[in-house]
């Protein structure tokens, strides 16, 4: 089968299409003939070598989020899954391939009206957005700022905050065109990347969901209301400065808080249940899936170049030849 592996850490050009034997599912696993493969921010981090200390090595096949048809099951898995269209989470890799292995416990059957492409645009991003807001103790009537709202997680956070009764949903983004698209998804105020601008935008926010992090993260503490909560759910711009918390201490009497959030801390059954709810909501037309572009698996290098350039709105999805 064809797969895409990291042949050399660094730039997208380090990715290469390789031939691998078709995998076989072990106990508790299924084999999926992939129809759609999500390209995520974590894929670009692994490819760059930034996560090499966590055990990733050259030769790694990227991709965790897939959708397709179950072709075979391992021992202990209900054989009725064979032939079903599903969304699945493969884990830390193996998804950039024509055939992929996933734990049976992650499988979700796809509604007939939902495409595989839409499923991977929604699945894991939606779960991170849902639990990120919960981690921030977001409540109806509170104001929310989504920093870096144009990616999959940001787009879902905007929609879920609006759906959850936020009094305002502000977004930071890089262009007026992106801002207009985010307004159609539920944003009420559009700010620049520094969090400034936006006609009649709130002076402060009860919750900030930050997908960017990086050097500018500390400046956003000034945009929190008293008792405000900032939760970093990503770090597409890298880590913040080592002394970033000094901005909170400088405003000690505002009782602000900061937290990181990883979906790995959520019990798998809870993630599974929420992803199922979000897929059902999208199939009913209550949530929008946003796909930036669909590219052949063989163009994974181009997909990563677009991700690195910051030009993606929503999700890039790869499709194997013949899907």
PDB file of N, CA and C in Angstrom, residues 105-106 263-264 266-273:
ATOM      1  N   UNK A 105     -12.421   0.678  19.701  1.00  0.00           N
ATOM      2  CA  UNK A 105     -13.143   1.510  20.669  1.00  0.00           C
ATOM      3  C   UNK A 105     -13.343   2.928  20.183  1.00  0.00           C
ATOM      4  N   UNK A 106     -12.570   3.357  19.169  1.00  0.00           N
ATOM      5  CA  UNK A 106     -12.711   4.736  18.672  1.00  0.00           C
ATOM      6  C   UNK A 106     -13.715   4.844  17.536  1.00  0.00           C
ATOM      7  N   UNK A 263      -6.653  16.899  25.051  1.00  0.00           N
ATOM      8  CA  UNK A 263      -7.746  15.917  25.025  1.00  0.00           C
ATOM      9  C   UNK A 263      -7.323  14.567  25.583  1.00  0.00           C
ATOM     10  N   UNK A 264      -6.005  14.343  25.701  1.00  0.00           N
ATOM     11  CA  UNK A 264      -5.525  13.087  26.279  1.00  0.00           C
ATOM     12  C   UNK A 264      -5.942  12.919  27.729  1.00  0.00           C
ATOM     13  N   UNK A 266      -8.907  13.557  28.851  1.00  0.00           N
ATOM     14  CA  UNK A 266     -10.336  13.237  28.905  1.00  0.00           C
ATOM     15  C   UNK A 266     -10.505  11.733  28.730  1.00  0.00           C
ATOM     16  N   UNK A 267     -11.259  11.073  29.591  1.00  0.00           N
ATOM     17  CA  UNK A 267     -11.472   9.631  29.426  1.00  0.00           C
ATOM     18  C   UNK A 267     -11.984   9.303  28.029  1.00  0.00           C
ATOM     19  N   UNK A 268     -11.440   8.246  27.455  1.00  0.00           N
ATOM     20  CA  UNK A 268     -11.785   7.878  26.080  1.00  0.00           C
ATOM     21  C   UNK A 268     -13.294   7.743  25.861  1.00  0.00           C
ATOM     22  N   UNK A 269     -14.052   7.143  26.789  1.00  0.00           N
ATOM     23  CA  UNK A 269     -15.501   7.043  26.556  1.00  0.00           C
ATOM     24  C   UNK A 269     -16.178   8.414  26.454  1.00  0.00           C
ATOM     25  N   UNK A 270     -15.679   9.393  27.216  1.00  0.00           N
ATOM     26  CA  UNK A 270     -16.259  10.736  27.154  1.00  0.00           C
ATOM     27  C   UNK A 270     -15.954  11.401  25.807  1.00  0.00           C
ATOM     28  N   UNK A 271     -14.720  11.261  25.338  1.00  0.00           N
ATOM     29  CA  UNK A 271     -14.368  11.809  24.025  1.00  0.00           C
ATOM     30  C   UNK A 271     -15.220  11.158  22.933  1.00  0.00           C
ATOM     31  N   UNK A 272     -15.381   9.864  23.048  1.00  0.00           N
ATOM     32  CA  UNK A 272     -16.154   9.104  22.063  1.00  0.00           C
ATOM     33  C   UNK A 272     -17.591   9.603  22.015  1.00  0.00           C
ATOM     34  N   UNK A 273     -18.192   9.784  23.202  1.00  0.00           N
ATOM     35  CA  UNK A 273     -19.595  10.207  23.273  1.00  0.00           C
ATOM     36  C   UNK A 273     -19.780  11.608  22.703  1.00  0.00           C
TER      37      UNK A 273
END
